[in-house]
Amino acid sequence: MSFLGNARLANFETDLSLTGYDYNAVLSAFYISYILLEIPANIACKWVGPGWFLPLCTIGFGICSLCNAFVQNIHSASAVRFLLGAFEAGLLPGLSYYLSRWYRRSELVFRISLFVVAAPLAGAFGGLLSSAILKLPHFGSLHSWRIIFAIEGLVTIAVGLVSLFALTDRPETARWLSQDEKALAIARVQSERIGVTEVLEQMNFTRVVRGIVNPSTIAVSIIFLLNNITVQGLSIFAPTIIKTIYPQHSIISQQLYTAPLYVSGAAMTMIISFMSWKSDQRLVFVLVCAPFMVCGYVMFLATTNPHTRYAATFLIAAGAFPFGALCNAQVAVNVISDTAQASAIATNVMFGNLGGLVSTWSYLTFDAPNYHIGNGLNLASSSTIIIITVLLRFWMDLDNRRRNLLNVDAGLASHTRQQIRELDWRHPAFRWRP
């Protein structure tokens, strides 16, 4: 998404004759397919197998990115963005689900962060790369912002092709592991599956629903929705915001100004995720990060001083980007079965992209240059995150105390073995993990 923001500074709108809210409409086309296909895509990932599904989605995304270089108007641009969303729908939840096949719950957040950190790094390199690319006179017959998309697409296709041969579905099929190592990897994950006899069970509707209607999944998904209003808005509009802060600077200079704030987001993502892994806590770190965003947007609303506003973008990025790892790990650790994990993660990312859809309409041209509406919306969403997180943590502690009083054997006495396997978080021995 960040490359579109960079392209906007390089006359993307002018070249496609976009006026009024056309740019926002192009952005929205991406999220429509992304949201609609999120859960079906992750179910397909489990059914097909991540080793094939994720590389094919990557290749499809790369082809669509390349097509961005050849769009001529709002219609072709929107169509390509719609297809981009369709292929990306399976990537973030699919990768999170894939890692849940390999790692224990406490380890998951840091492992997810190792690819989630690619988002702020892509923003950083996007600014640097765009600045370098825009100095090229042409790339074949392509010029200006079209070169950005062409190079992005070709690199993505290459990565997808390599991953077709490098990625394996699960520990049992990993060619680089010995039999003892495979058995250990399976046993480590199996040890946390209460009431389940296999790591990768057959998919059924009950298990899918258990992941979606899980109270932790719903609450965390709302948190991720609110966070993505900021994260996706930053990815899309950071170059535009920088332009309002330093309007006299050149386009290349404005592109370069976006890079450091993404680096701060990447650094914070790794630090927070590492601390979360070692402490086996996630919600407490949500409460650590959210105030950074609150402070950043208060600074934006309180002053028009360019240096203060630029400093605020660092706080916002540092607070916003760690949520990708924290939220996906939080929903994954509070379900049991492999199928429930797939649907829970997909639900979380689907809600997150509802926030992304909202973000495409958060910074509108009539609100420039100070964007009081957009900054106010983000201040409200980041403040609400704090309230929901506190309430969720309080409810988890309360429900765990209730579960401690239950007689597990008596609670399972009237259930068949199949019903016990499908209880998931409703199993009386299950405890919420904040």
Short mmCIF file of C-alpha atoms in Angstrom, two decimals, residues 22-404:
data_model
loop_
_atom_site.label_atom_id
_atom_site.label_comp_id
_atom_site.label_asym_id
_atom_site.label_seq_id
_atom_site.Cartn_x
_atom_site.Cartn_y
_atom_site.Cartn_z
CA ASP A 22 -11.26 9.34 -7.04
CA TYR A 23 -7.98 8.54 -5.27
CA ASN A 24 -9.86 7.40 -2.15
CA ALA A 25 -12.16 5.26 -4.32
CA VAL A 26 -9.15 3.54 -5.91
CA LEU A 27 -7.79 2.80 -2.44
CA SER A 28 -11.14 1.39 -1.31
CA ALA A 29 -11.33 -1.10 -4.20
CA PHE A 30 -8.40 -2.97 -2.67
CA TYR A 31 -10.12 -3.43 0.69
CA ILE A 32 -13.45 -4.63 -0.69
CA SER A 33 -11.99 -7.88 -2.06
CA TYR A 34 -9.54 -8.13 0.85
CA ILE A 35 -12.34 -8.07 3.43
CA LEU A 36 -14.74 -10.37 1.55
CA LEU A 37 -12.13 -13.08 0.91
CA GLU A 38 -10.23 -13.02 4.23
CA ILE A 39 -11.91 -15.97 5.96
CA PRO A 40 -12.45 -18.07 2.77
CA ALA A 41 -8.80 -17.54 1.85
CA ASN A 42 -7.47 -18.81 5.16
CA ILE A 43 -9.77 -21.82 5.07
CA ALA A 44 -8.44 -22.47 1.54
CA CYS A 45 -4.90 -22.12 2.91
CA LYS A 46 -5.57 -24.97 5.36
CA TRP A 47 -7.29 -27.08 2.69
CA VAL A 48 -4.70 -26.61 -0.09
CA GLY A 49 -1.71 -26.39 2.24
CA PRO A 50 0.42 -23.29 2.99
CA GLY A 51 3.35 -24.67 0.97
CA TRP A 52 1.38 -24.14 -2.26
CA PHE A 53 -1.21 -21.57 -1.29
CA LEU A 54 1.09 -18.82 0.05
CA PRO A 55 3.56 -18.85 -2.89
CA LEU A 56 0.69 -18.80 -5.43
CA CYS A 57 -0.89 -15.82 -3.66
CA THR A 58 2.49 -14.07 -3.71
CA ILE A 59 2.94 -14.66 -7.44
CA GLY A 60 -0.62 -13.45 -8.13
CA PHE A 61 0.01 -10.33 -6.04
CA GLY A 62 3.23 -9.65 -7.94
CA ILE A 63 1.49 -9.95 -11.31
CA CYS A 64 -1.20 -7.48 -10.20
CA SER A 65 1.47 -5.12 -8.85
CA LEU A 66 3.15 -5.22 -12.25
CA CYS A 67 -0.20 -4.46 -13.89
CA ASN A 68 -0.38 -1.28 -11.79
CA ALA A 69 2.36 0.11 -14.00
CA PHE A 70 0.06 0.02 -17.04
CA VAL A 71 -3.23 1.41 -15.71
CA GLN A 72 -4.66 4.37 -17.64
CA ASN A 73 -7.70 5.58 -15.72
CA ILE A 74 -9.73 5.15 -12.54
CA HIS A 75 -11.50 2.06 -13.92
CA SER A 76 -8.37 0.06 -14.73
CA ALA A 77 -6.66 1.26 -11.55
CA SER A 78 -9.64 0.18 -9.40
CA ALA A 79 -9.85 -3.22 -11.14
CA VAL A 80 -6.16 -3.91 -10.49
CA ARG A 81 -6.49 -2.79 -6.86
CA PHE A 82 -9.47 -5.13 -6.44
CA LEU A 83 -7.42 -8.07 -7.72
CA LEU A 84 -4.51 -7.07 -5.50
CA GLY A 85 -6.80 -7.28 -2.49
CA ALA A 86 -8.01 -10.71 -3.56
CA PHE A 87 -4.49 -12.12 -3.68
CA GLU A 88 -3.29 -10.38 -0.53
CA ALA A 89 -6.32 -11.62 1.43
CA GLY A 90 -4.61 -14.96 2.03
CA LEU A 91 -1.14 -13.71 2.91
CA LEU A 92 -1.13 -12.12 6.39
CA PRO A 93 -3.62 -14.55 7.99
CA GLY A 94 -2.11 -17.43 6.03
CA LEU A 95 1.41 -16.70 7.24
CA SER A 96 0.23 -16.28 10.85
CA TYR A 97 -1.68 -19.55 10.66
CA TYR A 98 1.32 -21.27 9.04
CA LEU A 99 3.58 -20.29 11.93
CA SER A 100 1.04 -21.63 14.42
CA ARG A 101 1.78 -25.09 12.96
CA TRP A 102 5.40 -24.77 14.04
CA TYR A 103 5.59 -22.80 17.29
CA ARG A 104 4.16 -22.89 20.79
CA ARG A 105 1.80 -20.13 21.88
CA SER A 106 4.34 -18.10 23.86
CA GLU A 107 6.74 -18.19 20.89
CA LEU A 108 4.22 -17.16 18.26
CA VAL A 109 4.16 -13.37 18.71
CA PHE A 110 7.90 -12.93 18.04
CA ARG A 111 7.81 -15.25 15.02
CA ILE A 112 4.85 -13.37 13.56
CA SER A 113 6.70 -10.11 14.15
CA LEU A 114 9.56 -11.30 11.93
CA PHE A 115 7.31 -10.96 8.88
CA VAL A 116 4.95 -8.27 10.21
CA VAL A 117 8.01 -6.03 10.61
CA ALA A 118 8.22 -6.15 6.82
CA ALA A 119 5.31 -3.66 6.70
CA PRO A 120 7.18 -0.72 8.30
CA LEU A 121 10.40 -1.77 6.57
CA ALA A 122 8.55 -1.76 3.24
CA GLY A 123 7.42 1.76 4.08
CA ALA A 124 10.99 2.78 4.86
CA PHE A 125 12.48 1.18 1.76
CA GLY A 126 9.48 2.34 -0.23
CA GLY A 127 10.44 5.93 0.42
CA LEU A 128 14.12 5.30 -0.28
CA LEU A 129 13.45 3.10 -3.30
CA SER A 130 10.89 5.49 -4.74
CA SER A 131 13.34 8.37 -4.40
CA ALA A 132 15.98 6.38 -6.29
CA ILE A 133 13.56 5.08 -8.93
CA LEU A 134 12.18 8.53 -9.67
CA LYS A 135 15.70 9.58 -10.70
CA LEU A 136 15.65 6.99 -13.51
CA PRO A 137 14.72 8.50 -16.90
CA HIS A 138 12.78 5.37 -17.85
CA PHE A 139 12.44 1.61 -17.35
CA GLY A 140 11.75 0.23 -20.80
CA SER A 141 8.78 2.28 -21.99
CA LEU A 142 7.72 3.19 -18.43
CA HIS A 143 8.34 6.51 -16.71
CA SER A 144 7.90 8.12 -13.29
CA TRP A 145 5.59 6.29 -10.83
CA ARG A 146 4.96 3.46 -13.30
CA ILE A 147 8.56 2.30 -12.79
CA ILE A 148 7.90 1.94 -9.04
CA PHE A 149 5.09 -0.57 -9.60
CA ALA A 150 6.95 -2.45 -12.33
CA ILE A 151 9.99 -3.10 -10.15
CA GLU A 152 7.84 -3.95 -7.12
CA GLY A 153 5.86 -6.48 -9.18
CA LEU A 154 8.86 -8.20 -10.74
CA VAL A 155 10.62 -8.61 -7.38
CA THR A 156 7.45 -10.02 -5.78
CA ILE A 157 6.96 -12.54 -8.59
CA ALA A 158 10.57 -13.69 -8.18
CA VAL A 159 10.10 -14.18 -4.41
CA GLY A 160 6.90 -16.16 -5.02
CA LEU A 161 8.61 -18.47 -7.51
CA VAL A 162 11.47 -19.17 -5.12
CA SER A 163 9.05 -19.88 -2.25
CA LEU A 164 7.24 -22.50 -4.37
CA PHE A 165 10.31 -24.68 -3.98
CA ALA A 166 11.46 -23.52 -0.53
CA LEU A 167 8.24 -23.55 1.54
CA THR A 168 6.93 -26.72 3.17
CA ASP A 169 3.44 -27.33 4.57
CA ARG A 170 4.26 -28.51 8.08
CA PRO A 171 7.06 -30.10 10.15
CA GLU A 172 6.31 -33.63 8.85
CA THR A 173 7.16 -32.58 5.28
CA ALA A 174 10.21 -30.44 6.10
CA ARG A 175 13.15 -31.87 4.15
CA TRP A 176 15.72 -30.10 6.34
CA LEU A 177 14.52 -31.77 9.59
CA SER A 178 15.50 -35.22 10.85
CA GLN A 179 12.82 -37.66 12.02
CA ASP A 180 13.58 -36.85 15.66
CA GLU A 181 13.35 -33.11 14.98
CA LYS A 182 10.03 -33.56 13.18
CA ALA A 183 8.64 -35.57 16.09
CA LEU A 184 9.82 -32.92 18.57
CA ALA A 185 8.26 -30.07 16.57
CA ILE A 186 4.92 -31.90 16.42
CA ALA A 187 5.02 -32.85 20.12
CA ARG A 188 5.74 -29.26 21.20
CA VAL A 189 2.63 -27.94 19.45
CA GLN A 190 0.50 -30.97 20.42
CA SER A 191 1.28 -30.45 24.13
CA GLU A 192 -0.87 -27.31 24.19
CA ARG A 193 -3.90 -28.74 22.37
CA ILE A 194 -6.42 -29.47 25.15
CA GLY A 195 -8.87 -32.24 24.24
CA VAL A 196 -7.42 -32.65 20.72
CA THR A 197 -5.56 -35.78 19.64
CA GLU A 198 -4.01 -34.47 16.41
CA VAL A 199 -2.19 -31.27 15.43
CA LEU A 200 -3.77 -30.98 11.96
CA GLU A 201 -7.30 -32.26 12.28
CA GLN A 202 -9.97 -32.48 9.61
CA MET A 203 -11.82 -29.27 8.99
CA ASN A 204 -15.46 -28.96 10.02
CA PHE A 205 -17.98 -26.18 10.45
CA THR A 206 -18.07 -26.35 14.25
CA ARG A 207 -14.33 -25.76 14.57
CA VAL A 208 -14.46 -22.88 12.09
CA VAL A 209 -17.23 -21.20 14.10
CA ARG A 210 -15.38 -21.77 17.39
CA GLY A 211 -12.53 -19.62 16.08
CA ILE A 212 -14.80 -16.84 14.83
CA VAL A 213 -17.17 -16.45 17.81
CA ASN A 214 -14.44 -16.76 20.44
CA PRO A 215 -14.82 -13.74 22.81
CA SER A 216 -11.10 -13.01 22.67
CA THR A 217 -11.16 -13.14 18.85
CA ILE A 218 -14.03 -10.65 18.65
CA ALA A 219 -12.54 -8.17 21.15
CA VAL A 220 -9.02 -8.34 19.71
CA SER A 221 -10.39 -8.04 16.16
CA ILE A 222 -12.11 -4.77 17.13
CA ILE A 223 -8.81 -3.56 18.59
CA PHE A 224 -7.05 -4.50 15.34
CA LEU A 225 -9.75 -2.70 13.33
CA LEU A 226 -9.15 0.51 15.30
CA ASN A 227 -5.39 0.12 15.01
CA ASN A 228 -5.51 -0.40 11.26
CA ILE A 229 -7.24 2.93 10.77
CA THR A 230 -3.87 4.30 11.85
CA VAL A 231 -1.51 1.71 10.32
CA GLN A 232 -3.11 1.60 6.88
CA GLY A 233 -3.72 5.34 6.92
CA LEU A 234 -0.04 5.86 7.67
CA SER A 235 0.97 3.48 4.87
CA ILE A 236 -1.26 5.26 2.37
CA PHE A 237 -1.05 8.88 3.42
CA ALA A 238 2.38 9.27 5.08
CA PRO A 239 3.92 10.88 1.96
CA THR A 240 0.91 13.21 1.71
CA ILE A 241 1.20 14.14 5.40
CA ILE A 242 4.93 14.78 5.02
CA LYS A 243 4.15 17.02 2.06
CA THR A 244 1.89 19.16 4.27
CA ILE A 245 4.65 19.38 6.90
CA TYR A 246 7.42 20.31 4.46
CA PRO A 247 5.59 21.73 1.41
CA GLN A 248 8.62 23.60 0.09
CA HIS A 249 10.82 20.53 -0.21
CA SER A 250 11.30 18.56 -3.43
CA ILE A 251 9.31 15.39 -4.14
CA ILE A 252 12.42 13.25 -3.65
CA SER A 253 13.14 14.95 -0.32
CA GLN A 254 9.56 14.38 0.82
CA GLN A 255 9.87 10.71 -0.12
CA LEU A 256 13.04 10.44 1.97
CA TYR A 257 11.39 12.02 5.01
CA THR A 258 8.96 9.06 5.21
CA ALA A 259 11.72 6.45 5.65
CA PRO A 260 12.89 7.19 9.24
CA LEU A 261 9.42 7.02 10.77
CA TYR A 262 8.94 3.50 9.35
CA VAL A 263 12.31 2.48 10.80
CA SER A 264 11.06 3.54 14.24
CA GLY A 265 7.94 1.42 13.70
CA ALA A 266 10.04 -1.59 12.68
CA ALA A 267 12.36 -1.23 15.68
CA MET A 268 9.44 -0.94 18.10
CA THR A 269 7.76 -3.99 16.53
CA MET A 270 10.81 -6.16 17.21
CA ILE A 271 11.39 -4.82 20.74
CA ILE A 272 7.77 -5.20 21.84
CA SER A 273 7.39 -8.65 20.25
CA PHE A 274 10.58 -9.92 21.88
CA MET A 275 9.43 -8.71 25.29
CA SER A 276 5.99 -10.23 24.68
CA TRP A 277 7.56 -13.58 23.81
CA LYS A 278 9.76 -13.67 26.90
CA SER A 279 6.95 -12.65 29.25
CA ASP A 280 4.21 -14.65 27.45
CA GLN A 281 2.00 -11.56 27.66
CA ARG A 282 0.34 -9.63 24.83
CA LEU A 283 -2.42 -7.38 26.15
CA VAL A 284 -0.09 -5.53 28.51
CA PHE A 285 2.03 -4.53 25.51
CA VAL A 286 -1.06 -3.35 23.65
CA LEU A 287 -1.49 -0.98 26.61
CA VAL A 288 2.16 0.07 26.26
CA CYS A 289 1.84 0.89 22.54
CA ALA A 290 -1.54 2.62 22.32
CA PRO A 291 -0.51 5.72 24.36
CA PHE A 292 2.25 6.42 21.83
CA MET A 293 -0.44 6.88 19.17
CA VAL A 294 -2.58 8.99 21.50
CA CYS A 295 0.35 11.32 22.24
CA GLY A 296 1.25 11.58 18.55
CA TYR A 297 -2.22 12.62 17.44
CA VAL A 298 -2.59 15.05 20.34
CA MET A 299 0.61 16.72 19.10
CA PHE A 300 -0.80 16.86 15.55
CA LEU A 301 -4.01 18.50 16.73
CA ALA A 302 -2.33 20.87 19.20
CA THR A 303 0.22 22.54 16.92
CA THR A 304 1.13 23.29 13.33
CA ASN A 305 4.86 23.48 14.05
CA PRO A 306 6.45 21.29 11.35
CA HIS A 307 9.19 19.83 13.55
CA THR A 308 6.74 18.89 16.31
CA ARG A 309 4.43 17.27 13.77
CA TYR A 310 7.27 15.34 12.19
CA ALA A 311 8.30 14.09 15.65
CA ALA A 312 4.67 13.05 16.22
CA THR A 313 4.78 10.74 13.20
CA PHE A 314 7.58 8.77 14.90
CA LEU A 315 5.46 8.24 18.01
CA ILE A 316 2.49 7.15 15.90
CA ALA A 317 4.53 4.66 13.86
CA ALA A 318 6.26 3.27 16.96
CA GLY A 319 2.92 2.71 18.68
CA ALA A 320 0.91 1.41 15.72
CA PHE A 321 3.04 -1.18 13.94
CA PRO A 322 3.56 -3.72 16.79
CA PHE A 323 -0.18 -4.50 16.81
CA GLY A 324 0.07 -6.76 13.76
CA ALA A 325 2.10 -9.34 15.69
CA LEU A 326 0.40 -8.79 19.04
CA CYS A 327 -3.19 -9.13 17.79
CA ASN A 328 -2.64 -12.11 15.50
CA ALA A 329 -0.75 -13.95 18.24
CA GLN A 330 -3.40 -13.09 20.82
CA VAL A 331 -6.26 -14.63 18.83
CA ALA A 332 -4.12 -17.67 17.94
CA VAL A 333 -3.18 -18.50 21.54
CA ASN A 334 -6.79 -18.36 22.75
CA VAL A 335 -8.15 -21.15 20.56
CA ILE A 336 -7.11 -24.79 20.51
CA SER A 337 -7.67 -26.60 17.22
CA ASP A 338 -5.78 -25.97 14.01
CA THR A 339 -9.01 -25.09 12.18
CA ALA A 340 -10.11 -22.65 14.89
CA GLN A 341 -6.73 -20.95 14.69
CA ALA A 342 -7.14 -20.50 10.94
CA SER A 343 -10.60 -18.94 11.26
CA ALA A 344 -9.68 -16.82 14.32
CA ILE A 345 -6.64 -15.31 12.62
CA ALA A 346 -8.62 -14.70 9.42
CA THR A 347 -11.39 -12.97 11.40
CA ASN A 348 -8.85 -10.74 13.11
CA VAL A 349 -7.24 -9.71 9.82
CA MET A 350 -10.67 -9.22 8.19
CA PHE A 351 -11.66 -6.78 10.93
CA GLY A 352 -8.27 -5.12 10.58
CA ASN A 353 -8.95 -4.48 6.94
CA LEU A 354 -12.33 -2.98 7.75
CA GLY A 355 -10.18 -0.45 9.59
CA GLY A 356 -8.06 -0.17 6.47
CA LEU A 357 -11.18 0.62 4.44
CA VAL A 358 -12.09 3.37 6.92
CA SER A 359 -8.55 4.74 6.65
CA THR A 360 -8.91 5.33 2.90
CA TRP A 361 -11.53 7.99 3.70
CA SER A 362 -9.84 9.44 6.79
CA TYR A 363 -7.64 12.01 5.03
CA LEU A 364 -9.74 13.91 2.51
CA THR A 365 -8.62 16.79 0.30
CA PHE A 366 -11.03 19.35 1.76
CA ASP A 367 -9.52 18.71 5.22
CA ALA A 368 -5.98 19.61 4.09
CA PRO A 369 -3.44 20.73 5.14
CA ASN A 370 -4.01 20.09 8.86
CA TYR A 371 -6.41 17.14 8.48
CA HIS A 372 -8.29 17.75 11.73
CA ILE A 373 -10.89 15.07 10.87
CA GLY A 374 -8.33 12.38 10.06
CA ASN A 375 -6.14 13.11 13.07
CA GLY A 376 -9.17 13.38 15.36
CA LEU A 377 -10.49 10.03 14.11
CA ASN A 378 -7.16 8.37 14.81
CA LEU A 379 -6.97 9.93 18.27
CA ALA A 380 -10.42 8.56 19.07
CA SER A 381 -9.60 5.06 17.75
CA SER A 382 -6.30 4.78 19.64
CA SER A 383 -7.97 5.96 22.86
CA THR A 384 -10.74 3.39 22.42
CA ILE A 385 -8.11 0.65 22.07
CA ILE A 386 -6.97 1.35 25.63
CA ILE A 387 -10.51 1.05 27.01
CA ILE A 388 -11.28 -2.23 25.18
CA THR A 389 -7.96 -3.77 26.19
CA VAL A 390 -8.48 -3.00 29.88
CA LEU A 391 -12.01 -4.45 29.75
CA LEU A 392 -10.82 -7.59 27.92
CA ARG A 393 -8.04 -8.24 30.44
CA PHE A 394 -10.48 -7.77 33.34
CA TRP A 395 -12.99 -10.19 31.74
CA MET A 396 -10.32 -12.83 31.06
CA ASP A 397 -9.16 -12.79 34.68
CA LEU A 398 -12.76 -12.98 35.89
CA ASP A 399 -13.65 -15.90 33.59
CA ASN A 400 -10.45 -17.79 34.47
CA ARG A 401 -11.37 -17.55 38.15
CA ARG A 402 -14.81 -18.95 37.31
CA ARG A 403 -13.23 -21.82 35.36
CA ASN A 404 -10.93 -22.63 38.29
#
